[in-house]
Amino acid sequence: MDRYEGSTALVTGAASGIGRAMAERLAEEGCAVVCADIDGEGAEDTAAQLLEKGSRASAIKLDVTDSTAIKEAIEKTIDEFGSFDVLMNNAGIAGGSWEDTIDINLSGVYYGLQHGCRVMAQRGGGSIVNTASVAGLNGLVGTTVTPEELLQGEGAVGTGAYTAAKHGVVGLTRQFAVTYGKLNVRVNAICPGYIVTPMTAPFREREGGTEFLESLHPIGRLGESEEIASAAAFLASSDASFITGIALPVDGGYTAR
Ligand code: NAP
């Protein structure tokens, strides 16, 4: 498939997991990809792999909590590849403090939308996909919180922050989709269930952790990064030209129950 021939994407969180799979998928479909991550070496590594396969790619060290840096990353994308058609607002953390989680998982997405929508609108249009979560639609079960931690009063903080941030991402998705619809910028979110990435390793590596998480998904297994990337690549492509403002579960049925 070459749905993205001649297009350029900026992918945040591209050093690892879902972001890396997004970069690979877009590149396979002909897109030039700027791989951005706070892990600059990891972003370089993803870009090097894409270049090796003959794709157009580059890397940038980017902290999504820095609004100016996101604006500059978009400018660099246009300088390097001559266009800016797709933004994957994907970088995120799990298990952080309230402040870090809101800064990275919610404000980071907001800055991407703010600069991304404006620049895309100025240039005639584009498409943005935000990585939310099933935690953007429901409260999470199967997290690291133990009854003991809850009794101590602190255990729910990380999960609550994550769920609040991801619900916020779904809200931002709807609002920016409505605001920029007439300017030819589409904005959608994907809501993954539990995916096999470094982020979920602490949950999976607990005794019985993987089996428990698998039991939450009617499909009976965890998702793979490539399965999230393929849904994101669909939403950002012209195949989804009449889809905007949705929060698409890609979750093996997690939210169907
Ligand atoms: P991952 O493998 O940990 O990848 C996340 C990447 O984002 C890492 O390279 C991380 O760098 C980077 N990052 C962290 N803070 C950043 C910042 N301030 N600026 C730029 N980059 C930053 O996690 P993943 O599972 O692929 O998660 C990707 C997205 O999917 C996240 O938004 C996550 O919330 C969402 N999600 C994941 C799952 C899942 O089950 N895995 C489910 C639902 C939603 P460091 O490693 O150096 O921190």
PDB file of C-alpha atoms and ligand atoms in Angstrom:
ATOM      1  CA  MET A   1       0.000   0.000   0.000  1.00  0.00           C
ATOM      2  CA  ASP A   2       1.216   3.502  -0.690  1.00  0.00           C
ATOM      3  CA  ARG A   3      -1.564   5.569   0.884  1.00  0.00           C
ATOM      4  CA  TYR A   4       1.049   7.974   2.242  1.00  0.00           C
ATOM      5  CA  GLU A   5       3.256   8.443  -0.830  1.00  0.00           C
ATOM      6  CA  GLY A   6       4.439  12.068  -0.824  1.00  0.00           C
ATOM      7  CA  SER A   7       3.172  12.717   2.715  1.00  0.00           C
ATOM      8  CA  THR A   8       5.107  13.589   5.854  1.00  0.00           C
ATOM      9  CA  ALA A   9       4.342  12.606   9.443  1.00  0.00           C
ATOM     10  CA  LEU A  10       5.637  13.640  12.832  1.00  0.00           C
ATOM     11  CA  VAL A  11       5.329  10.812  15.385  1.00  0.00           C
ATOM     12  CA  THR A  12       5.924  11.428  19.093  1.00  0.00           C
ATOM     13  CA  GLY A  13       7.025   8.593  21.345  1.00  0.00           C
ATOM     14  CA  ALA A  14       8.611   7.019  18.258  1.00  0.00           C
ATOM     15  CA  ALA A  15      11.526   5.426  20.122  1.00  0.00           C
ATOM     16  CA  SER A  16       9.454   2.605  21.552  1.00  0.00           C
ATOM     17  CA  GLY A  17       6.315   0.495  21.491  1.00  0.00           C
ATOM     18  CA  ILE A  18       3.286   1.898  19.708  1.00  0.00           C
ATOM     19  CA  GLY A  19       5.036   5.039  18.406  1.00  0.00           C
ATOM     20  CA  ARG A  20       7.806   3.011  16.865  1.00  0.00           C
ATOM     21  CA  ALA A  21       5.245   0.733  15.179  1.00  0.00           C
ATOM     22  CA  MET A  22       3.378   3.812  13.900  1.00  0.00           C
ATOM     23  CA  ALA A  23       6.592   5.193  12.377  1.00  0.00           C
ATOM     24  CA  GLU A  24       7.308   1.839  10.732  1.00  0.00           C
ATOM     25  CA  ARG A  25       3.775   1.462   9.376  1.00  0.00           C
ATOM     26  CA  LEU A  26       3.619   4.982   7.934  1.00  0.00           C
ATOM     27  CA  ALA A  27       7.060   4.559   6.346  1.00  0.00           C
ATOM     28  CA  GLU A  28       6.025   1.219   4.819  1.00  0.00           C
ATOM     29  CA  GLU A  29       3.133   3.060   3.199  1.00  0.00           C
ATOM     30  CA  GLY A  30       5.406   5.654   1.611  1.00  0.00           C
ATOM     31  CA  CYS A  31       5.394   8.388   4.253  1.00  0.00           C
ATOM     32  CA  ALA A  32       8.433  10.417   5.271  1.00  0.00           C
ATOM     33  CA  VAL A  33       8.583  10.179   9.067  1.00  0.00           C
ATOM     34  CA  VAL A  34      10.140  12.436  11.676  1.00  0.00           C
ATOM     35  CA  CYS A  35      10.658  10.210  14.712  1.00  0.00           C
ATOM     36  CA  ALA A  36      10.410  12.290  17.897  1.00  0.00           C
ATOM     37  CA  ASP A  37      11.015  11.155  21.460  1.00  0.00           C
ATOM     38  CA  ILE A  38      12.455  12.338  24.752  1.00  0.00           C
ATOM     39  CA  ASP A  39      14.723   9.314  24.275  1.00  0.00           C
ATOM     40  CA  GLY A  40      16.765  10.913  21.494  1.00  0.00           C
ATOM     41  CA  GLU A  41      18.934   7.832  20.909  1.00  0.00           C
ATOM     42  CA  GLY A  42      15.865   5.629  20.636  1.00  0.00           C
ATOM     43  CA  ALA A  43      14.354   8.024  18.100  1.00  0.00           C
ATOM     44  CA  GLU A  44      17.624   7.900  16.121  1.00  0.00           C
ATOM     45  CA  ASP A  45      17.478   4.134  16.233  1.00  0.00           C
ATOM     46  CA  THR A  46      13.922   4.030  14.824  1.00  0.00           C
ATOM     47  CA  ALA A  47      14.840   6.510  12.083  1.00  0.00           C
ATOM     48  CA  ALA A  48      17.991   4.533  11.206  1.00  0.00           C
ATOM     49  CA  GLN A  49      15.896   1.388  10.819  1.00  0.00           C
ATOM     50  CA  LEU A  50      13.490   3.182   8.475  1.00  0.00           C
ATOM     51  CA  LEU A  51      16.354   4.638   6.419  1.00  0.00           C
ATOM     52  CA  GLU A  52      17.891   1.167   6.139  1.00  0.00           C
ATOM     53  CA  LYS A  53      14.654  -0.043   4.544  1.00  0.00           C
ATOM     54  CA  GLY A  54      14.829   2.802   2.003  1.00  0.00           C
ATOM     55  CA  SER A  55      12.251   5.082   3.614  1.00  0.00           C
ATOM     56  CA  ARG A  56      12.622   8.796   4.200  1.00  0.00           C
ATOM     57  CA  ALA A  57      13.105   9.460   7.917  1.00  0.00           C
ATOM     58  CA  SER A  58      14.856  11.594  10.491  1.00  0.00           C
ATOM     59  CA  ALA A  59      14.960  11.857  14.269  1.00  0.00           C
ATOM     60  CA  ILE A  60      14.543  14.574  16.841  1.00  0.00           C
ATOM     61  CA  LYS A  61      14.871  14.618  20.623  1.00  0.00           C
ATOM     62  CA  LEU A  62      11.604  16.136  21.813  1.00  0.00           C
ATOM     63  CA  ASP A  63       9.979  16.620  25.187  1.00  0.00           C
ATOM     64  CA  VAL A  64       6.240  16.982  24.523  1.00  0.00           C
ATOM     65  CA  THR A  65       5.772  19.036  27.696  1.00  0.00           C
ATOM     66  CA  ASP A  66       7.683  21.854  25.939  1.00  0.00           C
ATOM     67  CA  SER A  67       5.174  23.680  23.742  1.00  0.00           C
ATOM     68  CA  THR A  68       7.865  25.675  21.907  1.00  0.00           C
ATOM     69  CA  ALA A  69       9.819  22.511  21.163  1.00  0.00           C
ATOM     70  CA  ILE A  70       6.735  20.949  19.557  1.00  0.00           C
ATOM     71  CA  LYS A  71       6.256  24.052  17.399  1.00  0.00           C
ATOM     72  CA  GLU A  72       9.920  23.805  16.356  1.00  0.00           C
ATOM     73  CA  ALA A  73       9.618  20.076  15.638  1.00  0.00           C
ATOM     74  CA  ILE A  74       6.763  20.839  13.235  1.00  0.00           C
ATOM     75  CA  GLU A  75       8.880  23.532  11.551  1.00  0.00           C
ATOM     76  CA  LYS A  76      11.777  21.067  11.258  1.00  0.00           C
ATOM     77  CA  THR A  77       9.409  18.507   9.706  1.00  0.00           C
ATOM     78  CA  ILE A  78       8.401  20.999   7.005  1.00  0.00           C
ATOM     79  CA  ASP A  79      12.007  22.187   6.466  1.00  0.00           C
ATOM     80  CA  GLU A  80      13.262  18.634   6.015  1.00  0.00           C
ATOM     81  CA  PHE A  81      10.542  17.017   3.952  1.00  0.00           C
ATOM     82  CA  GLY A  82       8.550  19.928   2.527  1.00  0.00           C
ATOM     83  CA  SER A  83       5.168  19.024   4.002  1.00  0.00           C
ATOM     84  CA  PHE A  84       3.358  18.249   7.236  1.00  0.00           C
ATOM     85  CA  ASP A  85       0.347  16.038   6.699  1.00  0.00           C
ATOM     86  CA  VAL A  86       0.089  13.755   9.732  1.00  0.00           C
ATOM     87  CA  LEU A  87       0.740  14.152  13.434  1.00  0.00           C
ATOM     88  CA  MET A  88       0.665  11.180  15.781  1.00  0.00           C
ATOM     89  CA  ASN A  89       0.373  12.628  19.310  1.00  0.00           C
ATOM     90  CA  ASN A  90       1.453   9.392  20.925  1.00  0.00           C
ATOM     91  CA  ALA A  91       4.121   9.957  23.602  1.00  0.00           C
ATOM     92  CA  GLY A  92       2.971   9.034  27.079  1.00  0.00           C
ATOM     93  CA  ILE A  93       3.848   7.530  30.423  1.00  0.00           C
ATOM     94  CA  ALA A  94       2.104   5.238  32.912  1.00  0.00           C
ATOM     95  CA  GLY A  95       2.557   5.094  36.651  1.00  0.00           C
ATOM     96  CA  GLY A  96       3.877   8.631  37.055  1.00  0.00           C
ATOM     97  CA  SER A  97       2.836  11.319  39.537  1.00  0.00           C
ATOM     98  CA  TRP A  98      -0.319  13.355  38.979  1.00  0.00           C
ATOM     99  CA  GLU A  99       1.763  16.308  37.757  1.00  0.00           C
ATOM    100  CA  ASP A 100       3.994  14.341  35.352  1.00  0.00           C
ATOM    101  CA  THR A 101       1.081  12.354  33.972  1.00  0.00           C
ATOM    102  CA  ILE A 102      -1.033  15.425  33.263  1.00  0.00           C
ATOM    103  CA  ASP A 103       1.992  17.300  31.831  1.00  0.00           C
ATOM    104  CA  ILE A 104       3.017  14.549  29.429  1.00  0.00           C
ATOM    105  CA  ASN A 105      -0.187  12.652  28.643  1.00  0.00           C
ATOM    106  CA  LEU A 106      -2.591  15.616  28.487  1.00  0.00           C
ATOM    107  CA  SER A 107      -0.715  18.923  28.093  1.00  0.00           C
ATOM    108  CA  GLY A 108       1.686  17.288  25.624  1.00  0.00           C
ATOM    109  CA  VAL A 109      -1.253  16.294  23.431  1.00  0.00           C
ATOM    110  CA  TYR A 110      -2.794  19.740  23.810  1.00  0.00           C
ATOM    111  CA  TYR A 111       0.396  21.469  22.573  1.00  0.00           C
ATOM    112  CA  GLY A 112       0.557  19.090  19.636  1.00  0.00           C
ATOM    113  CA  LEU A 113      -3.039  19.864  18.722  1.00  0.00           C
ATOM    114  CA  GLN A 114      -2.609  23.593  19.206  1.00  0.00           C
ATOM    115  CA  HIS A 115       0.424  23.907  16.915  1.00  0.00           C
ATOM    116  CA  GLY A 116      -0.411  20.981  14.662  1.00  0.00           C
ATOM    117  CA  CYS A 117      -3.952  22.072  13.792  1.00  0.00           C
ATOM    118  CA  ARG A 118      -2.910  25.669  13.159  1.00  0.00           C
ATOM    119  CA  VAL A 119      -0.031  24.760  10.842  1.00  0.00           C
ATOM    120  CA  MET A 120      -2.049  22.093   9.000  1.00  0.00           C
ATOM    121  CA  ALA A 121      -4.937  24.532   8.533  1.00  0.00           C
ATOM    122  CA  GLN A 122      -2.548  27.190   7.188  1.00  0.00           C
ATOM    123  CA  ARG A 123      -1.178  24.635   4.722  1.00  0.00           C
ATOM    124  CA  GLY A 124      -4.581  23.427   3.486  1.00  0.00           C
ATOM    125  CA  GLY A 125      -5.285  20.503   5.816  1.00  0.00           C
ATOM    126  CA  GLY A 126      -4.020  17.389   7.495  1.00  0.00           C
ATOM    127  CA  SER A 127      -4.838  14.676   9.964  1.00  0.00           C
ATOM    128  CA  ILE A 128      -4.000  14.124  13.626  1.00  0.00           C
ATOM    129  CA  VAL A 129      -4.331  10.940  15.664  1.00  0.00           C
ATOM    130  CA  ASN A 130      -4.050  11.123  19.442  1.00  0.00           C
ATOM    131  CA  THR A 131      -3.177   8.008  21.381  1.00  0.00           C
ATOM    132  CA  ALA A 132      -5.733   7.887  24.176  1.00  0.00           C
ATOM    133  CA  SER A 133      -6.538   4.549  25.844  1.00  0.00           C
ATOM    134  CA  VAL A 134      -9.430   2.437  27.033  1.00  0.00           C
ATOM    135  CA  ALA A 135      -8.733   4.540  30.147  1.00  0.00           C
ATOM    136  CA  GLY A 136     -10.042   7.474  28.089  1.00  0.00           C
ATOM    137  CA  LEU A 137     -13.444   5.767  27.958  1.00  0.00           C
ATOM    138  CA  ASN A 138     -13.744   3.825  31.236  1.00  0.00           C
ATOM    139  CA  GLY A 139     -12.030   3.412  34.560  1.00  0.00           C
ATOM    140  CA  LEU A 140      -9.166   0.889  34.384  1.00  0.00           C
ATOM    141  CA  VAL A 141      -9.137  -2.514  35.952  1.00  0.00           C
ATOM    142  CA  GLY A 142      -6.038  -4.652  36.166  1.00  0.00           C
ATOM    143  CA  THR A 143      -3.568  -1.958  37.136  1.00  0.00           C
ATOM    144  CA  THR A 144      -0.744  -2.023  39.629  1.00  0.00           C
ATOM    145  CA  VAL A 145      -2.892  -0.861  42.538  1.00  0.00           C
ATOM    146  CA  THR A 146      -3.090  -3.393  45.354  1.00  0.00           C
ATOM    147  CA  PRO A 147      -5.649  -3.313  48.196  1.00  0.00           C
ATOM    148  CA  GLU A 148      -2.752  -2.530  50.588  1.00  0.00           C
ATOM    149  CA  GLU A 149      -1.779   0.525  48.530  1.00  0.00           C
ATOM    150  CA  LEU A 150      -5.392   1.685  48.463  1.00  0.00           C
ATOM    151  CA  LEU A 151      -5.612   1.399  52.251  1.00  0.00           C
ATOM    152  CA  GLN A 152      -2.513   3.590  52.517  1.00  0.00           C
ATOM    153  CA  GLY A 153      -4.374   6.232  50.524  1.00  0.00           C
ATOM    154  CA  GLU A 154      -1.849   6.709  47.711  1.00  0.00           C
ATOM    155  CA  GLY A 155      -2.398   3.715  45.494  1.00  0.00           C
ATOM    156  CA  ALA A 156      -4.993   5.163  43.151  1.00  0.00           C
ATOM    157  CA  VAL A 157      -3.101   8.355  42.326  1.00  0.00           C
ATOM    158  CA  GLY A 158      -1.179   7.085  39.289  1.00  0.00           C
ATOM    159  CA  THR A 159      -4.155   5.284  37.820  1.00  0.00           C
ATOM    160  CA  GLY A 160      -6.453   8.229  38.476  1.00  0.00           C
ATOM    161  CA  ALA A 161      -4.047  10.631  36.800  1.00  0.00           C
ATOM    162  CA  TYR A 162      -3.703   8.335  33.788  1.00  0.00           C
ATOM    163  CA  THR A 163      -7.468   7.929  33.426  1.00  0.00           C
ATOM    164  CA  ALA A 164      -8.081  11.659  33.870  1.00  0.00           C
ATOM    165  CA  ALA A 165      -5.436  12.533  31.280  1.00  0.00           C
ATOM    166  CA  LYS A 166      -6.758  10.018  28.743  1.00  0.00           C
ATOM    167  CA  HIS A 167     -10.376  11.168  29.229  1.00  0.00           C
ATOM    168  CA  GLY A 168      -8.976  14.646  28.608  1.00  0.00           C
ATOM    169  CA  VAL A 169      -7.338  13.460  25.396  1.00  0.00           C
ATOM    170  CA  VAL A 170     -10.717  12.167  24.164  1.00  0.00           C
ATOM    171  CA  GLY A 171     -12.255  15.558  25.014  1.00  0.00           C
ATOM    172  CA  LEU A 172      -9.491  17.447  23.223  1.00  0.00           C
ATOM    173  CA  THR A 173      -9.942  15.160  20.217  1.00  0.00           C
ATOM    174  CA  ARG A 174     -13.631  16.031  19.954  1.00  0.00           C
ATOM    175  CA  GLN A 175     -13.098  19.751  20.518  1.00  0.00           C
ATOM    176  CA  PHE A 176     -10.277  20.195  17.998  1.00  0.00           C
ATOM    177  CA  ALA A 177     -12.172  18.061  15.465  1.00  0.00           C
ATOM    178  CA  VAL A 178     -15.180  20.364  15.786  1.00  0.00           C
ATOM    179  CA  THR A 179     -13.101  23.544  15.765  1.00  0.00           C
ATOM    180  CA  TYR A 180     -10.922  22.644  12.763  1.00  0.00           C
ATOM    181  CA  GLY A 181     -13.375  20.568  10.718  1.00  0.00           C
ATOM    182  CA  LYS A 182     -14.092  23.288   8.175  1.00  0.00           C
ATOM    183  CA  LEU A 183     -10.369  23.982   7.792  1.00  0.00           C
ATOM    184  CA  ASN A 184      -9.787  20.435   6.511  1.00  0.00           C
ATOM    185  CA  VAL A 185      -7.992  19.162   9.588  1.00  0.00           C
ATOM    186  CA  ARG A 186      -9.309  15.861  10.942  1.00  0.00           C
ATOM    187  CA  VAL A 187      -8.621  14.863  14.538  1.00  0.00           C
ATOM    188  CA  ASN A 188      -9.264  11.380  15.917  1.00  0.00           C
ATOM    189  CA  ALA A 189      -8.152   9.258  18.855  1.00  0.00           C
ATOM    190  CA  ILE A 190      -7.316   5.600  19.226  1.00  0.00           C
ATOM    191  CA  CYS A 191      -8.042   3.843  22.497  1.00  0.00           C
ATOM    192  CA  PRO A 192      -5.808   0.803  22.892  1.00  0.00           C
ATOM    193  CA  GLY A 193      -6.434  -1.965  25.393  1.00  0.00           C
ATOM    194  CA  TYR A 194      -3.385  -3.544  27.045  1.00  0.00           C
ATOM    195  CA  ILE A 195      -0.597  -3.791  24.480  1.00  0.00           C
ATOM    196  CA  VAL A 196       2.712  -5.643  24.678  1.00  0.00           C
ATOM    197  CA  THR A 197       5.152  -2.727  24.997  1.00  0.00           C
ATOM    198  CA  PRO A 198       7.748  -1.670  27.583  1.00  0.00           C
ATOM    199  CA  MET A 199       4.988   0.405  29.240  1.00  0.00           C
ATOM    200  CA  THR A 200       3.021  -2.679  30.284  1.00  0.00           C
ATOM    201  CA  ALA A 201       6.052  -4.774  31.277  1.00  0.00           C
ATOM    202  CA  PRO A 202       5.663  -4.042  35.017  1.00  0.00           C
ATOM    203  CA  PHE A 203       2.036  -5.259  34.918  1.00  0.00           C
ATOM    204  CA  ARG A 204       2.796  -8.284  32.745  1.00  0.00           C
ATOM    205  CA  GLU A 205       5.817  -9.357  34.773  1.00  0.00           C
ATOM    206  CA  ARG A 206       3.894  -9.696  38.032  1.00  0.00           C
ATOM    207  CA  GLU A 207       3.046 -13.271  38.936  1.00  0.00           C
ATOM    208  CA  GLY A 208      -0.073 -14.138  36.942  1.00  0.00           C
ATOM    209  CA  GLY A 209      -0.078 -10.612  35.498  1.00  0.00           C
ATOM    210  CA  THR A 210      -0.207 -11.522  31.824  1.00  0.00           C
ATOM    211  CA  GLU A 211      -2.950 -14.112  32.323  1.00  0.00           C
ATOM    212  CA  PHE A 212      -5.017 -11.631  34.304  1.00  0.00           C
ATOM    213  CA  LEU A 213      -4.632  -8.879  31.713  1.00  0.00           C
ATOM    214  CA  GLU A 214      -5.450 -11.308  28.914  1.00  0.00           C
ATOM    215  CA  SER A 215      -8.660 -12.258  30.739  1.00  0.00           C
ATOM    216  CA  LEU A 216      -9.827  -8.626  30.510  1.00  0.00           C
ATOM    217  CA  HIS A 217      -9.886  -8.793  26.712  1.00  0.00           C
ATOM    218  CA  PRO A 218     -12.667 -10.939  25.161  1.00  0.00           C
ATOM    219  CA  ILE A 219     -10.274 -11.798  22.311  1.00  0.00           C
ATOM    220  CA  GLY A 220      -8.237 -13.583  24.999  1.00  0.00           C
ATOM    221  CA  ARG A 221      -4.846 -12.002  24.462  1.00  0.00           C
ATOM    222  CA  LEU A 222      -3.032  -8.687  24.664  1.00  0.00           C
ATOM    223  CA  GLY A 223      -2.640  -6.455  21.637  1.00  0.00           C
ATOM    224  CA  GLU A 224       0.505  -5.885  19.587  1.00  0.00           C
ATOM    225  CA  SER A 225       1.849  -2.430  18.712  1.00  0.00           C
ATOM    226  CA  GLU A 226       1.377  -3.134  15.011  1.00  0.00           C
ATOM    227  CA  GLU A 227      -2.368  -3.610  15.573  1.00  0.00           C
ATOM    228  CA  ILE A 228      -2.590  -0.116  17.054  1.00  0.00           C
ATOM    229  CA  ALA A 229      -0.408   1.332  14.319  1.00  0.00           C
ATOM    230  CA  SER A 230      -2.619  -0.105  11.583  1.00  0.00           C
ATOM    231  CA  ALA A 231      -5.732   1.485  13.116  1.00  0.00           C
ATOM    232  CA  ALA A 232      -3.925   4.819  13.484  1.00  0.00           C
ATOM    233  CA  ALA A 233      -2.653   4.620   9.906  1.00  0.00           C
ATOM    234  CA  PHE A 234      -6.226   4.054   8.733  1.00  0.00           C
ATOM    235  CA  LEU A 235      -7.616   7.005  10.719  1.00  0.00           C
ATOM    236  CA  ALA A 236      -4.922   9.377   9.471  1.00  0.00           C
ATOM    237  CA  SER A 237      -5.327   8.294   5.837  1.00  0.00           C
ATOM    238  CA  SER A 238      -7.725   9.407   3.118  1.00  0.00           C
ATOM    239  CA  ASP A 239      -9.561   6.090   3.667  1.00  0.00           C
ATOM    240  CA  ALA A 240     -11.004   7.813   6.751  1.00  0.00           C
ATOM    241  CA  SER A 241     -11.755  11.105   4.987  1.00  0.00           C
ATOM    242  CA  PHE A 242     -15.250  11.453   6.548  1.00  0.00           C
ATOM    243  CA  ILE A 243     -14.174  10.401  10.040  1.00  0.00           C
ATOM    244  CA  THR A 244     -13.311  13.050  12.580  1.00  0.00           C
ATOM    245  CA  GLY A 245     -13.744  13.470  16.330  1.00  0.00           C
ATOM    246  CA  ILE A 246     -13.969   9.767  17.148  1.00  0.00           C
ATOM    247  CA  ALA A 247     -12.297   7.792  19.902  1.00  0.00           C
ATOM    248  CA  LEU A 248     -11.790   4.348  18.358  1.00  0.00           C
ATOM    249  CA  PRO A 249     -11.304   1.434  20.750  1.00  0.00           C
ATOM    250  CA  VAL A 250      -8.605  -0.925  19.490  1.00  0.00           C
ATOM    251  CA  ASP A 251      -8.905  -3.205  22.443  1.00  0.00           C
ATOM    252  CA  GLY A 252      -9.814  -6.813  21.689  1.00  0.00           C
ATOM    253  CA  GLY A 253     -13.281  -6.129  23.085  1.00  0.00           C
ATOM    254  CA  TYR A 254     -12.148  -4.654  26.438  1.00  0.00           C
ATOM    255  CA  THR A 255     -14.756  -1.877  26.282  1.00  0.00           C
ATOM    256  CA  ALA A 256     -17.459  -4.079  24.766  1.00  0.00           C
ATOM    257  CA  ARG A 257     -18.233  -5.752  28.094  1.00  0.00           C
TER     258      ARG A 257
HETATM  259  P1  NAP B   1       6.390   3.061  25.599  1.00  0.00           P
HETATM  260  O1  NAP B   1       6.845   1.831  24.930  1.00  0.00           O
HETATM  261  O2  NAP B   1       6.844   3.357  26.980  1.00  0.00           O
HETATM  262  O3  NAP B   1       6.718   4.295  24.633  1.00  0.00           O
HETATM  263  C1  NAP B   1       6.454   5.622  25.027  1.00  0.00           C
HETATM  264  C2  NAP B   1       7.566   6.506  24.492  1.00  0.00           C
HETATM  265  O4  NAP B   1       7.246   7.867  24.833  1.00  0.00           O
HETATM  266  C3  NAP B   1       8.912   6.181  25.151  1.00  0.00           C
HETATM  267  O5  NAP B   1       9.944   6.157  24.195  1.00  0.00           O
HETATM  268  C4  NAP B   1       9.074   7.337  26.126  1.00  0.00           C
HETATM  269  O6  NAP B   1      10.423   7.622  26.402  1.00  0.00           O
HETATM  270  C5  NAP B   1       8.423   8.459  25.354  1.00  0.00           C
HETATM  271  N1  NAP B   1       8.155   9.615  26.193  1.00  0.00           N
HETATM  272  C6  NAP B   1       7.871   9.643  27.528  1.00  0.00           C
HETATM  273  N2  NAP B   1       7.760  10.909  27.954  1.00  0.00           N
HETATM  274  C7  NAP B   1       7.957  11.707  26.884  1.00  0.00           C
HETATM  275  C8  NAP B   1       7.981  13.112  26.695  1.00  0.00           C
HETATM  276  N3  NAP B   1       7.801  13.963  27.712  1.00  0.00           N
HETATM  277  N4  NAP B   1       8.225  13.598  25.456  1.00  0.00           N
HETATM  278  C9  NAP B   1       8.449  12.753  24.424  1.00  0.00           C
HETATM  279  N5  NAP B   1       8.471  11.421  24.539  1.00  0.00           N
HETATM  280  C10 NAP B   1       8.207  10.892  25.758  1.00  0.00           C
HETATM  281  O7  NAP B   1       4.790   3.094  25.698  1.00  0.00           O
HETATM  282  P2  NAP B   1       3.662   2.637  24.666  1.00  0.00           P
HETATM  283  O8  NAP B   1       2.953   1.507  25.286  1.00  0.00           O
HETATM  284  O9  NAP B   1       4.175   2.543  23.285  1.00  0.00           O
HETATM  285  O10 NAP B   1       2.688   3.898  24.789  1.00  0.00           O
HETATM  286  C11 NAP B   1       2.471   4.819  23.743  1.00  0.00           C
HETATM  287  C12 NAP B   1       1.161   5.527  23.998  1.00  0.00           C
HETATM  288  O11 NAP B   1       0.112   4.560  24.029  1.00  0.00           O
HETATM  289  C13 NAP B   1       1.081   6.263  25.333  1.00  0.00           C
HETATM  290  O12 NAP B   1       0.383   7.482  25.152  1.00  0.00           O
HETATM  291  C14 NAP B   1       0.280   5.314  26.188  1.00  0.00           C
HETATM  292  O13 NAP B   1      -0.375   5.977  27.241  1.00  0.00           O
HETATM  293  C15 NAP B   1      -0.671   4.758  25.175  1.00  0.00           C
HETATM  294  N6  NAP B   1      -1.286   3.488  25.537  1.00  0.00           N
HETATM  295  C16 NAP B   1      -0.522   2.387  25.749  1.00  0.00           C
HETATM  296  C17 NAP B   1      -1.139   1.206  26.089  1.00  0.00           C
HETATM  297  C18 NAP B   1      -0.371  -0.054  26.348  1.00  0.00           C
HETATM  298  O14 NAP B   1      -0.978  -1.025  26.827  1.00  0.00           O
HETATM  299  N7  NAP B   1       0.926  -0.114  26.057  1.00  0.00           N
HETATM  300  C19 NAP B   1      -2.534   1.154  26.220  1.00  0.00           C
HETATM  301  C20 NAP B   1      -3.281   2.301  25.989  1.00  0.00           C
HETATM  302  C21 NAP B   1      -2.634   3.460  25.635  1.00  0.00           C
HETATM  303  P3  NAP B   1      11.067   6.989  27.754  1.00  0.00           P
HETATM  304  O15 NAP B   1      10.964   5.511  27.601  1.00  0.00           O
HETATM  305  O16 NAP B   1      12.467   7.510  27.746  1.00  0.00           O
HETATM  306  O17 NAP B   1      10.220   7.508  28.886  1.00  0.00           O
END
